[in-house]
Coordinates of C-alpha atoms in Angstrom, one line a residue:
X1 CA -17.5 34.6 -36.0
X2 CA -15.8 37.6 -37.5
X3 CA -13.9 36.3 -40.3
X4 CA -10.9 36.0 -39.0
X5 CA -10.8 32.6 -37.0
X6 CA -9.7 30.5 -40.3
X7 CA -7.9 32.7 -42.6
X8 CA -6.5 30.6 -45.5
X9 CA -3.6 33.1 -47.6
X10 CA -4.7 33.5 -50.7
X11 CA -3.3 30.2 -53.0
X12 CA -3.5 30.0 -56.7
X13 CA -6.0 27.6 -57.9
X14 CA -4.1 24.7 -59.8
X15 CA -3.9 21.4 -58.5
X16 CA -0.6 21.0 -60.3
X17 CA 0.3 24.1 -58.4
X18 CA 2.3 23.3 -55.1
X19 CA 0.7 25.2 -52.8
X20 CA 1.2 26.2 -49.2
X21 CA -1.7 24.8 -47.1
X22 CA -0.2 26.0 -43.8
X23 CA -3.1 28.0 -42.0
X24 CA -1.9 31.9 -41.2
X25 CA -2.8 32.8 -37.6
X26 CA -5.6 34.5 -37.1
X27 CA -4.8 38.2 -39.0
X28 CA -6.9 40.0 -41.2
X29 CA -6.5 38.3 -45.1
X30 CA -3.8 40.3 -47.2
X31 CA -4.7 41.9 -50.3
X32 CA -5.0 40.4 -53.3
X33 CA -1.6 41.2 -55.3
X34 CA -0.9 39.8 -59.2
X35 CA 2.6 38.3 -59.9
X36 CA 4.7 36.3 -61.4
X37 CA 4.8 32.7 -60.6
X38 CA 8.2 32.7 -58.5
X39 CA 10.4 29.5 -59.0
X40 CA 11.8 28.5 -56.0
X41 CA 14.0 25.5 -54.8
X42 CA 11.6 24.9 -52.1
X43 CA 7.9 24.5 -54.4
X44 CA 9.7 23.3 -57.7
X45 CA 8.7 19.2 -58.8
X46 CA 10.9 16.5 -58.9
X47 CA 14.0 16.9 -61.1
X48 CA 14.7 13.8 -63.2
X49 CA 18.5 13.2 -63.3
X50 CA 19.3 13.7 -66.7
X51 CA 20.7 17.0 -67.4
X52 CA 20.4 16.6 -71.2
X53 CA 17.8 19.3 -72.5
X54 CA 18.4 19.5 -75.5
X55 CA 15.3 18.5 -76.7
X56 CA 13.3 20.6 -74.9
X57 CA 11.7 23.0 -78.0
X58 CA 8.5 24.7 -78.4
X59 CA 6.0 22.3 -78.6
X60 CA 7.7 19.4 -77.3
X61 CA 6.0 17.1 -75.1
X62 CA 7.3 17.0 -71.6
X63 CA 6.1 15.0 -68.4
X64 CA 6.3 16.1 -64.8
X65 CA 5.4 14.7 -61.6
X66 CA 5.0 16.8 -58.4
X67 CA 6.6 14.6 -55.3
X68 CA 5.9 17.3 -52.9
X69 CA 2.1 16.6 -52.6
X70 CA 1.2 14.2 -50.7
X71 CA -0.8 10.9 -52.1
X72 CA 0.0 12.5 -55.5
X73 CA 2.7 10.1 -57.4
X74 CA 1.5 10.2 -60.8
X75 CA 3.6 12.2 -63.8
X76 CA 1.7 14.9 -66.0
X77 CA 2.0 15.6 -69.4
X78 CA 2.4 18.5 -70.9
X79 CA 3.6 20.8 -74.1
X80 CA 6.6 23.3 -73.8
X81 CA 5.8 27.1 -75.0
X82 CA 7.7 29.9 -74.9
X83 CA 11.9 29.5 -72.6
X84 CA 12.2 32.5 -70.4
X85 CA 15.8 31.9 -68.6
X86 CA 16.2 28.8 -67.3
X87 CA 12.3 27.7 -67.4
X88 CA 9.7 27.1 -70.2
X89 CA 5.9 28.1 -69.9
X90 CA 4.1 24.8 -70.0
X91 CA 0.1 23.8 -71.3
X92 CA -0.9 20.8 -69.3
X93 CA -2.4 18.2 -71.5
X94 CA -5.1 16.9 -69.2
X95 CA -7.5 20.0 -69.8
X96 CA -6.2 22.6 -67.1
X97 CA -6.2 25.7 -69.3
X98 CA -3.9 27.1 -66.3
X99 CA -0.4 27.7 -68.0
X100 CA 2.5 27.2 -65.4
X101 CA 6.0 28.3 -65.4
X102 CA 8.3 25.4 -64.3
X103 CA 12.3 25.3 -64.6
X104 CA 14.1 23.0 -67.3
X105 CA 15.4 20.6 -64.9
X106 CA 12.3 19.7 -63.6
X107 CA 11.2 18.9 -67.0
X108 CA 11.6 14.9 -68.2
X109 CA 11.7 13.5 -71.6
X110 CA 9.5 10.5 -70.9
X111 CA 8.5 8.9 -67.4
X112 CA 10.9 6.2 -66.3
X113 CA 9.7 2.8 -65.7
X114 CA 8.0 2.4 -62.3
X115 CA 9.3 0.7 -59.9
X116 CA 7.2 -2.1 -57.7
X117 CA 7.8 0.3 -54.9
X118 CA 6.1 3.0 -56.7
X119 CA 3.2 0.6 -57.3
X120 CA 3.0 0.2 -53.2
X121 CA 0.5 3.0 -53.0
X122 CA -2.7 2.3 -51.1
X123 CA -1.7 -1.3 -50.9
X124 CA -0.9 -3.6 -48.0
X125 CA 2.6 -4.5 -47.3
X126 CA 4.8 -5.4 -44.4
X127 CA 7.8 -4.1 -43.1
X128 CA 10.7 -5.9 -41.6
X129 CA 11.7 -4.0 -38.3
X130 CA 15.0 -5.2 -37.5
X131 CA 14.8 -3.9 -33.8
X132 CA 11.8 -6.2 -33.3
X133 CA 13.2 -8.1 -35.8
X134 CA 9.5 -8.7 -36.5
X135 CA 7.6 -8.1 -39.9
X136 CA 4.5 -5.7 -39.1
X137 CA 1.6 -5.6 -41.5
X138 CA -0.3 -1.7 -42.5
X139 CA -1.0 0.0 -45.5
X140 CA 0.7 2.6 -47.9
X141 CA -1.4 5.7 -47.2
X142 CA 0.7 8.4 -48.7
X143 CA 3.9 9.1 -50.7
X144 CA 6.6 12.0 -50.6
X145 CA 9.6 12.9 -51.4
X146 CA 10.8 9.6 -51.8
X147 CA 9.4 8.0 -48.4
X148 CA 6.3 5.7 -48.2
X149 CA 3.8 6.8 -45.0
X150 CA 2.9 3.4 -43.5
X151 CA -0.7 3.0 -41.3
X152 CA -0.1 0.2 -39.5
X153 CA -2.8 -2.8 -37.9
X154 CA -1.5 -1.6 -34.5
X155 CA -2.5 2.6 -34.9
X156 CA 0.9 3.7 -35.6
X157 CA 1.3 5.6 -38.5
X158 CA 5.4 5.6 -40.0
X159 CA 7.0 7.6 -43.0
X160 CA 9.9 5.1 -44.4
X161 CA 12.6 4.7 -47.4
X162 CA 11.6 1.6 -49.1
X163 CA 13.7 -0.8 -51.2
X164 CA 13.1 -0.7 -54.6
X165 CA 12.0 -4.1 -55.0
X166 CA 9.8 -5.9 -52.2
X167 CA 12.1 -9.1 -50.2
X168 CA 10.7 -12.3 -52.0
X169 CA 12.2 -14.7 -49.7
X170 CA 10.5 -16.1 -46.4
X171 CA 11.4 -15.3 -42.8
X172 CA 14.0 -12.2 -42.0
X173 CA 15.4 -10.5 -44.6
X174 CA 19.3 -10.2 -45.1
X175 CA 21.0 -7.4 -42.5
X176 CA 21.5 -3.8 -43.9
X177 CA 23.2 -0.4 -42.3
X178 CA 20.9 1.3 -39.9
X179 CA 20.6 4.5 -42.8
X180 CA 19.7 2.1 -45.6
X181 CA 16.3 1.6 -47.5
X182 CA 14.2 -1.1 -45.6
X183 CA 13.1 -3.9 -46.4
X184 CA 9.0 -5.0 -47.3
X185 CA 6.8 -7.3 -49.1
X186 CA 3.2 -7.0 -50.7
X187 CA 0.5 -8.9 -47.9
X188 CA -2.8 -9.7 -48.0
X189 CA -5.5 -7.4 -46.8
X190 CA -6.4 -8.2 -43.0
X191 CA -9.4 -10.1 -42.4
X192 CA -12.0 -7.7 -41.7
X193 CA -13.5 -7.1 -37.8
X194 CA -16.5 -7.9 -37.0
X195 CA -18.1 -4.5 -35.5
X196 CA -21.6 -5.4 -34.7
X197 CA -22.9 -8.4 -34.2
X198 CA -21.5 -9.7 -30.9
X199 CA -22.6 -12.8 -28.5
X200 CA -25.0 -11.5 -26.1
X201 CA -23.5 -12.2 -22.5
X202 CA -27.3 -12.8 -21.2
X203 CA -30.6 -12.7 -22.5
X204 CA -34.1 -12.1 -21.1
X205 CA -37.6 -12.1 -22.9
X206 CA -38.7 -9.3 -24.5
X207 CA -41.2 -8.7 -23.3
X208 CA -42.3 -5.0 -21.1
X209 CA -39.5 -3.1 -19.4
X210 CA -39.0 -4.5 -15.6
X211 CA -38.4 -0.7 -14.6
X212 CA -42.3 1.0 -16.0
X213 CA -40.8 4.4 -13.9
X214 CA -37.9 4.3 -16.2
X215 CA -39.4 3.5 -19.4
X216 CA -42.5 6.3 -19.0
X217 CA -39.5 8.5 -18.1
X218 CA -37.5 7.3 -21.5
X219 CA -41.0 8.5 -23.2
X220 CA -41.3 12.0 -21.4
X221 CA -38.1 12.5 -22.5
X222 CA -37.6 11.9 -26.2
X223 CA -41.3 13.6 -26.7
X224 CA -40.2 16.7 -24.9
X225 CA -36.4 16.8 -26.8
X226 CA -38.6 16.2 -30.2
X227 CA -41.1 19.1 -29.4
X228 CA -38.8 21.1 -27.9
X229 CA -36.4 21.3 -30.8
X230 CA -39.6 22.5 -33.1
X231 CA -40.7 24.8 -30.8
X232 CA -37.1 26.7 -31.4
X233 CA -37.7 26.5 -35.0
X234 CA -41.3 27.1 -35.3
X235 CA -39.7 27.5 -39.6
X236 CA -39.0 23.9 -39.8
X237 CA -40.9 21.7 -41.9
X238 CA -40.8 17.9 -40.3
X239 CA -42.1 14.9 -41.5
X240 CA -42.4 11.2 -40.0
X241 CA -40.9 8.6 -42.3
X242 CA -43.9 7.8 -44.2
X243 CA -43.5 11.8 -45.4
X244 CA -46.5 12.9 -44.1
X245 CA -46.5 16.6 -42.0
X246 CA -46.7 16.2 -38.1
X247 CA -49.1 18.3 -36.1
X248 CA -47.8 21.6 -34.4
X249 CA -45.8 20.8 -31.3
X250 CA -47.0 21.9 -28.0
X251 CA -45.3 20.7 -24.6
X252 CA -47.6 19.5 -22.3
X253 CA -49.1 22.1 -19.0
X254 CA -48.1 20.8 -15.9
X255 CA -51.1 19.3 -13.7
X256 CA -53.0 18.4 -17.2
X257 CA -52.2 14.4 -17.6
X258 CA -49.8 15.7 -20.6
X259 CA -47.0 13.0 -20.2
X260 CA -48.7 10.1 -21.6
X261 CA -47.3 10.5 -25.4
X262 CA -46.1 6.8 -26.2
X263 CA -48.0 7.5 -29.8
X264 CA -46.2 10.6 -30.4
X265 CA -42.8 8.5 -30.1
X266 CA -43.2 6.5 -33.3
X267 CA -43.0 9.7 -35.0
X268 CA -41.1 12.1 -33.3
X269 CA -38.8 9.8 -31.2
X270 CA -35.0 9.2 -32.7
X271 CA -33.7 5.9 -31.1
X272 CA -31.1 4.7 -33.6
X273 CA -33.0 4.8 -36.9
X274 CA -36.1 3.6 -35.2
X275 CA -39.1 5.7 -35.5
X276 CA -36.9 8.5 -37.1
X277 CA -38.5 11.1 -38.0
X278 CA -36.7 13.7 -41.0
X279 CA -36.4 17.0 -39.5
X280 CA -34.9 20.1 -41.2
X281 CA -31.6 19.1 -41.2
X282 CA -31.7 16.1 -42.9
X283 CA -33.8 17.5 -45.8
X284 CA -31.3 20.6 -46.2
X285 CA -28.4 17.7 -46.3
X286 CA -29.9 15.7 -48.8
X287 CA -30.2 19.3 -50.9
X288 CA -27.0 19.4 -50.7
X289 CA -25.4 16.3 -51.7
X290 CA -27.9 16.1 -54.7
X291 CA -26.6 19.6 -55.9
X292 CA -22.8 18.9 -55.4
X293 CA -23.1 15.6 -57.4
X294 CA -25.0 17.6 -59.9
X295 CA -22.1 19.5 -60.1
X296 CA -19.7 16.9 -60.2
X297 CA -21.7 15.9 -63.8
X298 CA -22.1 12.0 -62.1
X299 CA -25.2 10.0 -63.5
X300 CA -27.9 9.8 -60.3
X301 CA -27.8 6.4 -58.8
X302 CA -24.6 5.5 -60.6
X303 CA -21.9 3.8 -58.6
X304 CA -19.8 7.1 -58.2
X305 CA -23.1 8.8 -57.3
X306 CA -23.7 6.7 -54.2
X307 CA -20.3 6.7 -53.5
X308 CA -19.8 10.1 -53.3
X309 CA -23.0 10.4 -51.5
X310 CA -22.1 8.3 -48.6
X311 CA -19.3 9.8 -48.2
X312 CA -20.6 13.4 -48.1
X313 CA -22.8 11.6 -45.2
X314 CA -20.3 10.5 -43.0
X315 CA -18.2 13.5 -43.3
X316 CA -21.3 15.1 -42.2
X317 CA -21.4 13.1 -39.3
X318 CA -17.5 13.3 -38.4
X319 CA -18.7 16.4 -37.3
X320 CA -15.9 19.1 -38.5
X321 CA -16.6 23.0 -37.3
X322 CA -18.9 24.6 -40.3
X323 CA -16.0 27.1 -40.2
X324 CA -13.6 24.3 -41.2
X325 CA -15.2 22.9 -44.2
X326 CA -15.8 26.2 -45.7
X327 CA -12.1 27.4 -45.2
X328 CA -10.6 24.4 -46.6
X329 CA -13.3 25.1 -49.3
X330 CA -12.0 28.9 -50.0
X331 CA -8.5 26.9 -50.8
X332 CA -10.3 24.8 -53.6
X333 CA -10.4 26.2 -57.1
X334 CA -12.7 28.6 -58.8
X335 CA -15.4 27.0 -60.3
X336 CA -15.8 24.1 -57.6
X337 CA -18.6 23.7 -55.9
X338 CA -20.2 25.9 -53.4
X339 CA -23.7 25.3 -51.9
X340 CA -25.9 27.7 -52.6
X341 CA -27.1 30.4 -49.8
X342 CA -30.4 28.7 -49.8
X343 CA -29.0 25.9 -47.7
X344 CA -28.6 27.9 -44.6
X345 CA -26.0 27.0 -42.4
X346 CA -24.4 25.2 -45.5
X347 CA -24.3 28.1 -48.0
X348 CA -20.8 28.5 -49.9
X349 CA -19.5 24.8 -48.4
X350 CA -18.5 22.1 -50.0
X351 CA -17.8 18.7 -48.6
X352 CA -14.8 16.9 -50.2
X353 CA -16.2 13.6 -51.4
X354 CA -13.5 12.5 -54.5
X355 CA -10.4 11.1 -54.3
X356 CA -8.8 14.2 -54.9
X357 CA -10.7 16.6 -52.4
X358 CA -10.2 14.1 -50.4
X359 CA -6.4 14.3 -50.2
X360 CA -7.2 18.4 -50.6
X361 CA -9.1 18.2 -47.5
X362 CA -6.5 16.0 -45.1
X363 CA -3.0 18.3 -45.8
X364 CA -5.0 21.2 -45.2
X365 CA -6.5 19.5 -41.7
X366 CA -3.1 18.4 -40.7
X367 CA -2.5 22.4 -40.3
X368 CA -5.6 22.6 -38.1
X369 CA -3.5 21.2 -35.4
X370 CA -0.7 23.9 -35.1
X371 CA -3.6 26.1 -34.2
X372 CA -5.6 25.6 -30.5
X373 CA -8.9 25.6 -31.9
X374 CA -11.7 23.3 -31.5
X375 CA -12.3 21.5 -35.0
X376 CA -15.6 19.6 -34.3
X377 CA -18.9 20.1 -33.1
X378 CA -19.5 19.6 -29.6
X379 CA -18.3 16.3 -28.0
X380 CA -16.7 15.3 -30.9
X381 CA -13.8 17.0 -30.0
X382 CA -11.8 13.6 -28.9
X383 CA -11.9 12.3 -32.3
X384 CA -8.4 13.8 -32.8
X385 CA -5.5 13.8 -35.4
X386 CA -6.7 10.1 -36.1
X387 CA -9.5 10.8 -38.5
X388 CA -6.9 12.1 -40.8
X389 CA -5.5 8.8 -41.0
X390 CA -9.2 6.9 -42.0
X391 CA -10.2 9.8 -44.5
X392 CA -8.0 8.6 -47.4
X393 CA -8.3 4.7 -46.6
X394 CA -12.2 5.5 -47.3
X395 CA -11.2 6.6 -50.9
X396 CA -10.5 2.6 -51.2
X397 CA -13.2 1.3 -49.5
X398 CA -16.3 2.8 -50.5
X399 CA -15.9 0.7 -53.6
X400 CA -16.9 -2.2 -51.4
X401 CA -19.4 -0.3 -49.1
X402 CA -21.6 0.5 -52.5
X403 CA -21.1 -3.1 -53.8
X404 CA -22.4 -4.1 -50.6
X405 CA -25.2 -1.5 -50.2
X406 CA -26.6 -3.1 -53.9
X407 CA -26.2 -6.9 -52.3
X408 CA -28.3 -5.5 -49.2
X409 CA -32.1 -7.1 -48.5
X410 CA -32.3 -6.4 -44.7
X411 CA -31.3 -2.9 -42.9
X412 CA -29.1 -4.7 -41.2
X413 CA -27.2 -5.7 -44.1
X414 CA -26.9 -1.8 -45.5
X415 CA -25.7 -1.0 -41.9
X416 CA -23.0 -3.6 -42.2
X417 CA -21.8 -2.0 -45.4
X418 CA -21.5 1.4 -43.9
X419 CA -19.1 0.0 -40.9
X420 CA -16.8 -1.0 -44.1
X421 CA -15.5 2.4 -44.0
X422 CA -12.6 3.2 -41.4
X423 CA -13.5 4.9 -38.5
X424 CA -17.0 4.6 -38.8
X425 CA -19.1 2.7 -36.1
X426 CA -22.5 2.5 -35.1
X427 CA -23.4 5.2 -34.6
X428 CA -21.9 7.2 -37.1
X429 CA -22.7 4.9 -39.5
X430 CA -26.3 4.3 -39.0
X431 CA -27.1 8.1 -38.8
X432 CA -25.3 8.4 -42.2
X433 CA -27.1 5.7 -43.4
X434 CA -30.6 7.1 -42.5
X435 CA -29.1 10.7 -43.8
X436 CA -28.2 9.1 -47.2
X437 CA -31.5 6.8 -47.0
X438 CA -34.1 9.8 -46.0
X439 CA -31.9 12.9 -46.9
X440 CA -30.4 12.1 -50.2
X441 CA -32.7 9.3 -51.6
X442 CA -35.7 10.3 -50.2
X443 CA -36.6 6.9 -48.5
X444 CA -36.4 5.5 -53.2
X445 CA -34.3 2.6 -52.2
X446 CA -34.3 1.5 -55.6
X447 CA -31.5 4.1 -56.3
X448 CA -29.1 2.3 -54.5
X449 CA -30.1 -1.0 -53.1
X450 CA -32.7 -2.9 -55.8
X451 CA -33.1 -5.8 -53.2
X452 CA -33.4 -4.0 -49.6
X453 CA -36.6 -4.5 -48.1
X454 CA -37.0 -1.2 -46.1
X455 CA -39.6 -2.7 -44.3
X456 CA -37.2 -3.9 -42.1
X457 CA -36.0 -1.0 -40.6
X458 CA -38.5 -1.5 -37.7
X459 CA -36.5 -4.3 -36.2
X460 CA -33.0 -3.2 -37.0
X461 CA -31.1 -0.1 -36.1
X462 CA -27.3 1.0 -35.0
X463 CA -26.6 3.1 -31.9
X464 CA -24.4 4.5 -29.6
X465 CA -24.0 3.2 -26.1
X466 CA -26.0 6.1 -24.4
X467 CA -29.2 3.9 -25.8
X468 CA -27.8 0.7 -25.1
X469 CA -27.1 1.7 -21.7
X470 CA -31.0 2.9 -21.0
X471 CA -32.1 -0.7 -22.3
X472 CA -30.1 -2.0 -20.1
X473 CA -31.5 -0.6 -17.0
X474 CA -35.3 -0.7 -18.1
X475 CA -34.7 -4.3 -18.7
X476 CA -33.1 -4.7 -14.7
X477 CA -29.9 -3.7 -15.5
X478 CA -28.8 -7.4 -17.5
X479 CA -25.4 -7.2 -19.6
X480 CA -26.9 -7.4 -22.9
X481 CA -25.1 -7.9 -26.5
X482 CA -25.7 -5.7 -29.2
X483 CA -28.7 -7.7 -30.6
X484 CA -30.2 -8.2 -28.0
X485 CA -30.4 -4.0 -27.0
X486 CA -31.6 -3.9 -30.7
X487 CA -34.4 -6.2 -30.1
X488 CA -35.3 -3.8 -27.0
X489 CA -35.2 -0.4 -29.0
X490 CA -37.3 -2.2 -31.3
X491 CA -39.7 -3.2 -29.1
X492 CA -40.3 0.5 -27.1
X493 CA -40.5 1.5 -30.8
X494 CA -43.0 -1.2 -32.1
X495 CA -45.4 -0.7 -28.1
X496 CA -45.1 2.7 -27.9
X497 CA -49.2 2.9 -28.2
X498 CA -49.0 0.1 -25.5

């Protein structure tokens, strides 16, 4: 890469600040240039309607809210300085030592009373549809400019005026003109899906794989994926799971009965989280979350702590381009955090993991898509636009994914807690889990789950369906459930001696 494949223009480092996320095409950066804050129609807050200013004086407390950003609804208080034409230089009251210039009209007395519209945010409501003439149940995602961004249960993702009060009555609301506000109501959080544990459409003993070809295959495989990987970095330091350092890899010589490594497997093998072994990469990850939450000042093993940490785990795992995090980083402000150059690959990154970053991190994705460039690793590529729908529902949910990480006493039960997350399955979320568990904890369960017994990681793990479908045809090819491909991986896990 040369530089030039994510150039971000230069931004001024305020979140009050509106600033332009939009991603230049590809150009060399322009220089740095110093100037005065321009005020401009276009990136000015939202003007209250009184036009009475006469109390705005030198030191008088003022309060402004900045509709334009998205997800951002909330007024900020701050003290007037010095009038230069029609605006006053303001101090911002919540310890941003930025000063901004912002015109008079912008400025407001006091906030006005919310509205239960405004209270909507991140909550579930329905809206009445008069064409289907149908209410239709999602959650308030976003706000701007006045309009309410809907996702809907059914994918759909909407942007709509809102009445200012929610319809109390039952059944269809009264009619109204086709430009008018529409109608909605609070609802109840959908009952949550069941993502894991299905019925197993047939079952068969386990016992040995029918197909021995296939399984010794299976074996030949994973040991020569494991060893080849160190052979290409011969600098890598890996380690099974009960931390102690594997011997130096060789691939077996052809002719030299080199292919029977079932022990080797329990080690170096990665099935799901069974028999995982901690390479490189999941040691440098787990450096790196511990030093951005150092950062961030949040007590180790605190419920923010964990929180954040997962998160930084799963973004991981969404797999955005290395080039993508650290250009939305070069738009965050001075003084964030930036990974050290000692973390490789991960040096100057950060990985949004608050609420705010968070937000940070979606409008300046959204951009990503004016430009025909990959944005994830490898396959990942049909993720798509989606993910920037789950990203900020995961702001509200990882409240219940770290109360149910400390409730957890099987590995099972910790899995189930990562699949709280939107747009997370199993395979995403088990390899977070085992990041977070191996990476960031360093296999101390104590820091986040008192009651998990970790022992039973050797009977539990999640997968994709690349290992589900090799079960299925060493075990003759049955239909099997997700348990019961579980209990398999287990079991080629438990025998590989055998």
């Amino acid at each position: 890469m040369d530089g030039t494949d994510f150039v971000v223009p230069p931004v001024r480092q305020s979140y009050k600040q509106p600033i332009d996320l939009r991603l230049a095409l590809p150009c060399a950066p322009p220089a740095a240039e110093a100037r005065e804050p321009a005020v401009s129609a276009e990136h000015v807050p939202v003007q209250p309607k009184s036009d009475d200013h006469a109390w705005q004086q030198p030191g008088a407390t003022a309060y402004v809210r900045f509709g334009h950003l998205e997800g951002d609804d909330g007024w900020y208080e701050c003290t007037l300085g010095e009038q230069e034409g029609g605006a006053w230089r303001v101090t911002w009251k919540n310890g941003d030592t930025e000063p901004d210039r912002l015109p008079a009209a912008c400025l407001a007395r006091a906030p006005p009373a919310e509205k239960p519209r405004d209270g909507a945010l991140h909550r579930w409501v329905e809206v009445y549809w008069a064409g289907d003439a149908k209410w239709f149940l999602g959650r308030v995602v976003g706000k701007r400019e006045g309009e309410l961004k809907i996702a809907y249960t059914d994918g759909e993702t909407h942007s709509h005026v809102m009445q200012d009060e929610p319809f109390a009555g039952a059944g269809a609301p009264p009619e109204i003109d086709d430009c008018a506000p529409e109608p909605w109501r609070f609802a109840e959080a959908p009952p949550r899906p069941k993502k894991r544990r299905r019925t197993a459409k047939a079952t068969k003993p386990c016992g040995p794989p029918e197909d021995q070809r296939l399984c010794k295959l299976v074996y030949q495989f994973l040991y020569h994926r494991a060893t080849t990987r160190r052979l290409m970095y011969p600098s890598e330091t890996v380690v099974s799971a009960d931390g102690k350092a594997l011997p130096a890899a060789t691939l077996p010589e052809a002719g030299k009965g080199g292919f029977d490594h079932g022990p080797l497997i329990q080690s170096l093998g990665k099935m799901g989280n069974v028999g995982r072994g901690l390479d490189s990469g999941t040691v440098t990850m787990g450096d790196f979350v511990r030093a951005k939450l150092e950062h961030a000042g949040l007590q180790q093993g605190s419920d923010a702590w964990v929180g954040q940490a997962v998160l930084m785990c799963v973004h991981e795992m969404d797999n955005w381009l290395p080039d993508v995090n650290k250009a939305w980083t070069a738009t965050t402000p001075e003084g964030g955090f930036r990974a050290p150059s000692t973390l490789g690959a991960l040096g100057g990154a950060n990985f949004p993991s608050s609420r705010e970053e968070i937000w940070s991190f979606v409008a300046f994705a959204e951009t990503l898509w004016d430009l025909e460039k990959p944005k994830f690793a490898g396959s990942f590529q049909n993720q798509g636009k989606r993910l920037l729908t789950y990203l900020p529902l995961r702001t509200y949910e990882i409240d219940d994914v770290v109360a149910a990480l400390r409730a957890a006493r099987t590995w099972a039960d910790a899995c189930d807690a990562l699949l709280i997350l939107s747009g997370v399955g199993d395979y995403v979320g088990g390899q977070a889990l085992c990041t977070f568990f191996f990476g960031v904890c360093k296999g101390d369960v104590s820091r986040f789950a008192p009651n998990l017994d970790a022992t039973t990681m050797k009977s539990f793990c999640l997968c994709g369906p690349g290992p589900e479908g090799v079960v299925k045809k060493m075990w003759g090819g049955v239909q099997l459930g997700k348990s019961e491909a579980v209990k398999r991986l287990a079991w080629l896990a438990e025998n590989a001696e055998a």
